[in-house]
Amino acid sequence: MARLQDKIIIITGGARGIGAAFCKAVAAEGAVVIVSDVRDGAGTVKAIEAEGGRAIFIHSDVANSKSVNDLINDVVKRYGRIDALVNNAAIFANLQRQNFFEIGEQEWDDVMAVNVRGPFLLCKAVAPVMMKQKAGKIINIASGTVFKGQTGITHYVTSKGAIVALTRCVARELGDYNINVNAIAPGLTMSEGVLSNPQMTGAGANATLNTRALKREQQPEDLTGTLVFLCSSDSDFMTGHTMVVDGGSVMR
Amino acid sequence: MSKLFDLTGKTAFVTGAASGLGYAMAEGFAEHGALVTLADANRAGLDAAVAKLNAAGHQAMAVELDVREPAAIRSAVAGAAKHYGKMDIVVANAGITGGAPISEEAGHIENIDLETWNNVVKINQTGVFATLQAAAAVMKPQKSGRIIVTASISGLRTSEVSGYPYTVTKAAVIHMVHLAAIELAPYNILVNGVAPGPFMTNIAGGRLFREPERVKAMANSVPLKRMADPQEIKGLALLLASGAGSFITGQVIPIDGGSTAL
């Protein structure tokens, strides 16, 4: 039996990379996927439909509250409910590595707007829907770098640290409503965005790989099992937790 | 449909499997196609558990086992592996509470007798270590395997409702998970722990079922405002035992309704 049969699941940043893998994985488990992205997500929808799955694309900019509210309202209007929200959209793959004291204010703010304000706005917009349902799953995508620090991308790591904190706080506030809020902390994953940035795939990537117990590259598909688990009723007693899925680099 | 969580043809060995979380994990594996070996010191409970699984059409067998006897664990795991030709999943679950919480006089440091302490260490710490040894012995030559240790949120965060022997032994097995995960990774053996919070099990001699007021207070302290049914451990154990968890190792995952929010 499919584990997410007929569940209405929104995944931000679903046009490519890890987000696209997430969309395909929940669709394969029977979910109706709302692929959301600032990029065109038609490719993800097409790939899902080719496998007999169900998906639609809704354009949305997570940093913009109007855009976020429109997304949530649109989904509620179409389907009447939202079973899971996956806050996956983030700025990462295009970042240039630099020392923290070289990061400009604008770049810092851009990363925070998408990576922190985005999930905050989405949690805020989806909360009333899920509170009314007395059920719901929110899955935020953090990063393993939070637990060990990482040079060259301080804005990114800091933004993901905020996601771990956001997950804990929102989980505590929404527990009364039977809403589970958890996070996944991946290691450096070979998404197409990462693969297209030589700064992400060179010596730094090898150094990351060597910190893992399982010494191989992480693929987007390594994360889908955990995502399906956190979207499903199998995780009904888990909330506020950040699950590290990184081949055993961070152990906690 | 995806096969992410499928365990068809896999073999599993679970200690403390006659009841509670151990039984639920074994049942969850069996429901996803695994051939399960249930080990427990409680013969009557064990037989009933295995009979229940087999009656439901699953393939289960019983091994009477006291985890205070390391040699018996080794031969039990090796025996099951020999019977099935391999051992894919071992769960070191058997454990006891032992020792009152520090909020009670009986739990104060001067009142914990070493006999109690040693018995809890023998079961919760040495018993888990010996189970990991037994698992590694069969899994290293296979170059594959999954090991799951039942820790506790008491091992992650101390509080005044925790007692010395239980808390300390549960903390110890968390480091054991991390070390074994590092050592065994080259053999493609993944080692993780589950850290349950308030589950309605027969822990502490069934105390939870006798003290509804206490349970109510416990439930209210949990962000999800409830206790968990043992069934609810199944999904997490399945994630860690199946292809869905193939890049997770060295993690001790709380399943506690948000109590720790780690």
XYZ file of C-alpha atoms in Angstrom:
514
model
C 0.000 0.000 0.000
C 1.246 3.461 -0.829
C 2.358 5.305 2.293
C 1.069 8.756 1.315
C -2.070 7.883 -0.631
C -4.012 11.040 -1.610
C -2.033 13.278 0.752
C -1.842 16.905 -0.358
C 1.821 17.876 -0.095
C 3.458 21.200 -0.958
C 7.189 21.130 -1.701
C 8.998 24.425 -2.218
C 12.040 24.513 -4.452
C 10.613 21.530 -6.296
C 11.800 22.472 -9.785
C 15.154 20.739 -9.491
C 17.708 19.056 -7.261
C 16.725 17.655 -3.881
C 13.308 19.318 -4.135
C 12.529 17.539 -7.411
C 13.641 14.208 -5.896
C 11.323 14.862 -2.940
C 8.409 15.626 -5.278
C 8.938 12.414 -7.235
C 9.306 10.324 -4.069
C 6.078 11.479 -2.404
C 4.209 11.214 -5.716
C 5.430 7.609 -6.022
C 3.844 6.985 -2.600
C 0.465 8.209 -3.835
C 0.549 11.867 -2.815
C -0.790 14.793 -4.813
C 2.222 17.075 -5.103
C 2.183 20.829 -5.353
C 5.534 21.650 -6.897
C 6.381 25.218 -5.965
C 9.385 27.229 -7.076
C 10.551 30.598 -8.427
C 11.883 28.574 -11.357
C 9.641 26.720 -13.775
C 8.593 23.402 -12.216
C 6.940 21.979 -15.325
C 9.752 19.455 -15.731
C 9.119 17.950 -12.307
C 5.370 17.754 -12.969
C 5.976 16.088 -16.325
C 8.356 13.533 -14.802
C 5.800 12.669 -12.116
C 2.948 12.363 -14.600
C 5.078 10.123 -16.802
C 5.246 7.685 -13.868
C 1.481 7.882 -13.354
C 1.716 10.265 -10.409
C -0.198 13.452 -9.685
C 1.374 16.904 -9.490
C 0.740 20.534 -10.324
C 3.102 23.485 -10.458
C 2.378 26.738 -8.639
C 4.892 29.539 -9.029
C 5.874 31.064 -5.704
C 8.623 33.168 -4.182
C 9.085 32.052 -0.575
C 10.697 35.337 0.466
C 7.536 37.241 -0.451
C 4.608 37.010 1.966
C 1.990 37.801 -0.656
C 3.340 35.096 -2.927
C 3.409 32.615 -0.015
C -0.134 33.448 1.078
C -1.359 33.157 -2.503
C 0.240 29.702 -2.735
C -1.406 28.426 0.448
C -4.792 29.949 -0.466
C -4.626 28.475 -3.949
C -3.890 24.977 -2.612
C -6.683 25.166 -0.029
C -9.093 26.384 -2.710
C -8.204 23.503 -5.015
C -7.918 20.637 -2.525
C -9.605 21.805 0.673
C -6.685 20.842 2.895
C -2.908 20.594 3.209
C -1.450 17.438 4.727
C 2.227 18.298 4.547
C 4.441 21.256 3.783
C 8.086 20.712 2.874
C 10.195 23.858 3.239
C 12.966 22.950 0.855
C 13.583 26.113 -1.197
C 16.883 27.716 -0.285
C 19.865 29.577 -1.659
C 22.897 27.307 -1.610
C 24.199 25.836 -4.832
C 25.008 29.175 -6.478
C 26.944 30.595 -3.528
C 30.585 31.477 -3.996
C 32.826 30.362 -1.152
C 34.286 33.282 0.767
C 35.428 34.161 4.261
C 32.668 35.368 6.539
C 34.255 38.845 6.712
C 33.998 39.134 2.948
C 30.253 38.447 2.789
C 28.402 41.627 1.812
C 25.287 42.780 3.634
C 23.103 42.385 0.565
C 24.203 38.800 0.001
C 23.675 38.045 3.699
C 20.169 39.506 3.541
C 19.311 37.649 0.345
C 20.270 34.306 1.917
C 18.307 35.067 5.087
C 15.266 36.228 3.093
C 14.950 32.953 1.209
C 16.387 30.467 3.712
C 14.894 31.809 6.959
C 12.088 34.257 6.231
C 10.773 31.868 3.551
C 10.159 28.873 5.852
C 8.905 31.247 8.564
C 6.345 32.786 6.202
C 5.254 29.377 4.960
C 4.867 27.982 8.490
C 2.868 31.063 9.386
C 0.616 30.748 6.348
C 0.001 27.008 6.659
C -0.496 26.969 10.442
C -4.137 28.143 10.463
C -5.017 25.522 7.842
C -3.374 22.687 9.767
C -4.633 23.938 13.149
C -8.173 23.802 11.802
C -7.525 20.280 10.504
C -5.993 19.296 13.840
C -3.428 17.474 11.738
C -0.457 18.259 9.590
C 3.208 17.699 8.910
C 5.805 20.378 8.382
C 9.256 19.296 7.261
C 12.012 21.882 7.107
C 15.274 21.263 5.324
C 18.224 22.232 7.496
C 21.845 21.145 6.956
C 24.419 18.951 8.646
C 26.790 21.921 8.543
C 24.877 23.454 11.476
C 26.287 20.856 13.860
C 29.922 21.172 12.891
C 30.357 24.578 11.265
C 31.661 24.971 7.734
C 34.024 27.514 6.249
C 33.202 29.615 3.195
C 29.417 29.729 3.526
C 28.745 31.311 6.917
C 25.520 32.976 5.778
C 24.148 29.654 4.591
C 25.171 27.718 7.715
C 23.749 30.449 9.949
C 20.473 30.409 8.030
C 20.222 26.645 8.468
C 20.955 26.977 12.183
C 17.907 29.212 12.311
C 15.900 26.429 10.651
C 16.820 23.987 13.432
C 15.648 26.574 15.974
C 12.503 27.410 13.997
C 11.656 23.706 13.853
C 11.929 23.354 17.633
C 9.862 26.456 18.387
C 7.087 25.823 15.888
C 6.907 22.171 17.003
C 6.316 23.249 20.595
C 3.664 25.800 19.624
C 1.763 23.477 17.297
C 1.975 20.277 19.361
C -1.440 20.958 20.856
C -2.918 20.784 17.372
C -1.446 17.411 16.482
C 0.915 18.990 13.986
C 4.366 17.442 13.626
C 7.236 19.753 12.772
C 10.592 18.166 12.016
C 13.685 18.871 9.978
C 16.113 16.913 7.836
C 19.778 17.849 7.912
C 21.463 16.529 4.751
C 25.155 16.396 4.058
C 26.564 17.932 0.872
C 24.320 16.408 -1.781
C 25.147 16.086 -5.463
C 22.120 17.913 -6.827
C 22.333 19.441 -10.303
C 22.800 22.887 -8.742
C 25.778 21.715 -6.696
C 27.221 19.837 -9.673
C 27.112 22.998 -11.782
C 29.186 25.006 -9.288
C 32.865 23.996 -9.357
C 33.348 25.632 -5.967
C 30.960 23.108 -4.456
C 32.385 19.996 -6.076
C 36.150 20.383 -5.780
C 38.489 19.813 -2.858
C 35.836 20.993 -0.405
C 33.499 18.202 -1.438
C 36.228 15.613 -1.011
C 37.031 16.936 2.439
C 33.345 16.633 3.346
C 33.188 13.105 1.994
C 36.142 12.085 4.138
C 34.377 13.190 7.324
C 31.652 10.611 6.684
C 31.528 7.115 8.096
C 30.086 6.029 4.737
C 32.649 7.354 2.306
C 30.660 8.097 -0.792
C 28.893 11.016 -2.425
C 25.414 11.784 -1.170
C 22.657 11.735 -3.783
C 19.231 13.400 -3.572
C 17.660 9.927 -3.421
C 19.484 9.266 -0.134
C 17.103 11.754 1.483
C 13.774 10.603 0.098
C 13.150 7.746 2.550
C 13.433 10.087 5.511
C 11.191 12.645 3.809
C 8.503 10.041 3.099
C 8.752 8.851 6.717
C 8.315 12.377 8.088
C 5.354 13.055 5.760
C 3.639 9.813 6.800
C 1.731 8.682 9.875
C 4.773 6.567 10.749
C 6.288 9.658 12.381
C 3.212 10.746 14.351
C 5.062 10.765 17.692
C 8.062 12.683 16.407
C 8.212 16.446 16.533
C 10.786 19.176 17.014
C 13.571 16.907 15.846
C 16.228 17.471 13.205
C 17.170 14.175 11.572
C 20.707 14.079 10.265
C 20.994 12.122 7.014
C 24.591 12.532 5.943
C 26.296 9.155 5.913
C 27.524 9.552 9.465
C 29.496 12.782 9.350
C 27.621 14.389 12.218
C 26.633 11.940 14.960
C 24.177 12.951 17.627
C 4.862 1.820 -5.918
C 8.251 2.281 -4.374
C 10.094 -0.432 -2.474
C 11.801 2.028 -0.140
C 10.541 0.387 3.040
C 10.332 -3.204 1.862
C 12.027 -5.955 3.901
C 10.994 -8.973 1.867
C 13.460 -11.801 2.460
C 15.426 -9.856 5.086
C 16.193 -11.477 8.421
C 15.914 -9.713 11.764
C 16.833 -10.551 15.361
C 15.302 -8.533 18.192
C 16.134 -8.792 21.890
C 13.496 -8.005 24.490
C 10.957 -8.912 21.833
C 8.247 -10.588 23.924
C 6.468 -7.310 24.588
C 6.504 -3.537 24.294
C 8.793 -1.786 21.840
C 10.777 -4.933 21.007
C 7.653 -6.816 20.000
C 6.352 -3.849 18.012
C 9.624 -3.555 16.077
C 9.683 -7.296 15.315
C 6.058 -7.154 14.206
C 6.723 -4.090 12.046
C 9.620 -5.842 10.318
C 7.507 -8.972 9.796
C 4.658 -6.908 8.342
C 7.127 -5.652 5.745
C 8.285 -9.122 4.788
C 11.146 -9.884 7.167
C 11.801 -13.273 8.770
C 12.042 -12.417 12.444
C 13.723 -14.047 15.427
C 12.375 -12.906 18.753
C 14.632 -13.217 21.797
C 13.524 -12.681 25.365
C 14.143 -13.981 28.887
C 10.402 -14.359 29.426
C 9.631 -17.769 27.924
C 5.845 -17.604 28.251
C 5.658 -14.084 26.826
C 8.027 -15.043 24.043
C 5.996 -18.065 22.986
C 2.799 -16.027 22.964
C 4.449 -13.290 20.882
C 5.816 -15.731 18.308
C 2.512 -17.587 18.132
C 0.718 -14.313 17.480
C 3.057 -13.408 14.609
C 2.864 -16.843 13.031
C -0.924 -16.861 13.349
C -0.944 -13.593 11.407
C 0.907 -15.344 8.596
C 4.370 -14.037 9.384
C 7.520 -16.107 9.789
C 8.767 -15.831 13.339
C 10.853 -17.981 15.644
C 11.674 -17.783 19.338
C 14.953 -17.877 21.246
C 14.896 -17.834 25.006
C 17.697 -15.481 25.950
C 18.983 -13.656 29.006
C 21.182 -10.816 27.734
C 23.235 -11.065 30.942
C 24.878 -14.071 29.261
C 27.088 -12.800 26.415
C 27.946 -16.279 25.153
C 24.251 -17.071 24.854
C 23.676 -13.913 22.800
C 26.501 -14.809 20.429
C 25.210 -18.305 19.855
C 21.610 -17.092 19.490
C 22.472 -14.498 16.827
C 24.879 -16.864 15.067
C 22.265 -19.627 15.243
C 19.565 -17.474 13.669
C 22.008 -16.309 10.997
C 22.923 -19.899 10.232
C 19.282 -20.939 10.091
C 18.403 -18.220 7.567
C 21.776 -18.072 5.826
C 22.346 -14.428 6.862
C 21.413 -11.778 9.393
C 20.376 -8.392 8.007
C 18.972 -6.580 11.031
C 19.805 -6.857 14.727
C 17.988 -4.812 17.347
C 19.613 -4.511 20.785
C 16.429 -3.622 22.592
C 16.333 -5.578 25.849
C 16.515 -3.306 28.870
C 15.132 -2.621 32.307
C 14.558 0.467 34.415
C 15.944 -0.373 37.848
C 16.601 2.318 40.396
C 14.055 4.920 41.449
C 14.215 8.477 40.016
C 16.288 11.016 41.923
C 13.086 12.857 42.820
C 12.293 9.950 45.181
C 14.230 9.076 48.313
C 14.890 5.549 47.103
C 16.608 7.084 44.081
C 19.016 9.267 46.047
C 22.625 8.443 45.378
C 23.290 6.918 48.807
C 20.269 4.645 48.465
C 21.151 2.995 45.154
C 22.650 -0.345 46.112
C 25.373 -1.672 43.880
C 23.513 -4.892 43.275
C 20.772 -2.932 41.520
C 23.345 -0.807 39.715
C 25.303 -3.829 38.508
C 22.212 -5.638 37.307
C 21.068 -2.652 35.240
C 24.567 -2.227 33.800
C 24.658 -5.926 32.961
C 21.396 -5.789 31.016
C 21.292 -2.265 29.569
C 24.958 -1.699 28.852
C 26.940 -4.944 28.743
C 23.929 -6.732 27.246
C 23.717 -4.200 24.422
C 27.477 -4.333 23.885
C 27.432 -8.122 23.694
C 24.513 -7.939 21.236
C 26.521 -5.548 19.057
C 29.481 -7.918 19.239
C 27.279 -10.816 18.185
C 25.783 -8.768 15.345
C 29.165 -7.564 14.096
C 30.507 -11.117 14.133
C 27.922 -12.229 11.570
C 27.610 -8.955 9.643
C 31.286 -8.150 9.038
C 31.833 -11.217 6.811
C 28.539 -10.424 5.023
C 29.700 -6.863 4.394
C 26.216 -5.618 5.155
C 23.822 -5.119 8.001
C 21.709 -2.802 10.095
C 21.980 -2.511 13.851
C 19.462 -0.616 15.950
C 19.923 0.107 19.640
C 17.048 1.097 21.898
C 18.382 4.004 23.937
C 16.082 6.471 25.695
C 15.581 10.212 25.879
C 16.857 9.718 29.451
C 20.226 9.007 27.866
C 20.090 12.286 25.943
C 18.735 14.633 28.600
C 18.761 14.068 32.345
C 15.943 15.176 34.616
C 14.743 14.551 38.121
C 12.393 11.832 36.944
C 15.441 9.834 35.823
C 17.228 7.306 37.990
C 20.982 6.793 38.070
C 21.377 3.271 36.686
C 18.889 3.638 33.842
C 20.000 7.098 32.741
C 23.696 6.343 32.843
C 23.433 3.053 30.977
C 21.213 4.619 28.320
C 23.767 7.412 27.879
C 26.489 4.801 27.507
C 24.796 2.999 24.650
C 24.511 6.267 22.733
C 28.296 6.517 22.544
C 28.348 2.842 21.692
C 26.136 3.590 18.651
C 28.453 6.380 17.491
C 31.614 4.314 17.869
C 30.175 1.220 16.242
C 28.807 3.337 13.373
C 32.303 4.612 12.626
C 33.995 1.244 12.993
C 31.448 -0.763 11.046
C 30.767 1.657 8.173
C 33.531 0.186 5.978
C 31.658 -3.115 6.219
C 28.465 -1.444 5.036
C 26.926 -1.954 8.461
C 24.774 0.958 9.606
C 24.323 1.513 13.328
C 21.673 3.775 14.785
C 19.673 4.217 17.939
C 16.118 5.090 18.779
C 15.535 7.204 21.867
C 11.932 6.677 22.952
C 10.176 9.117 25.211
C 6.917 8.341 27.004
C 5.564 5.114 25.525
C 2.851 3.082 27.224
C 4.849 -0.095 27.785
C 5.120 -2.453 30.732
C 8.399 -0.803 31.721
C 9.074 -0.702 35.473
C 6.787 -3.664 36.112
C 3.732 -2.114 34.486
C 3.849 1.025 36.605
C 2.405 3.208 33.838
C -0.784 1.180 33.741
C -1.230 1.354 37.512
C -0.664 5.085 37.910
C -3.034 7.039 35.660
C -2.384 10.347 37.447
C 1.330 10.035 36.813
C 0.680 9.188 33.180
C -1.581 12.227 32.802
C 1.159 14.499 34.148
C 3.707 12.864 31.837
C 1.444 13.301 28.821
C 0.865 16.970 29.638
C 4.582 17.651 29.678
C 4.898 16.389 26.098
C 4.412 18.974 23.314
C 2.067 16.550 21.514
C 0.159 16.186 24.827
C -0.063 12.423 24.815
C 1.732 9.165 25.459
C 2.746 6.946 22.574
C 1.453 3.489 21.765
C 4.255 0.910 21.235
C 3.001 0.536 17.648
C 4.365 4.004 16.953
C 7.978 2.831 17.130
C 7.446 0.658 14.049
C 7.922 3.331 11.413
C 11.189 4.674 12.781
C 12.619 1.175 13.214
C 11.562 0.353 9.660
C 13.256 3.480 8.312
C 16.500 2.468 10.020
C 16.216 -1.178 8.904
C 15.245 -0.640 5.256
C 16.562 0.894 2.067
C 14.836 4.125 3.058
C 17.568 4.686 5.651
C 20.598 3.721 3.594
C 22.527 6.955 4.293
C 21.639 7.257 7.984
C 24.264 6.033 10.400
C 25.514 7.036 13.835
C 22.224 8.734 14.731
C 20.258 8.362 17.929
C 16.798 9.567 17.045
C 14.378 10.746 19.710
C 10.780 9.640 19.294
C 9.260 11.504 22.162
C 6.414 13.767 21.096
C 8.797 16.705 21.067
C 9.949 16.416 24.689
C 13.600 16.945 23.839
C 13.175 18.792 20.521
C 16.692 17.886 19.527
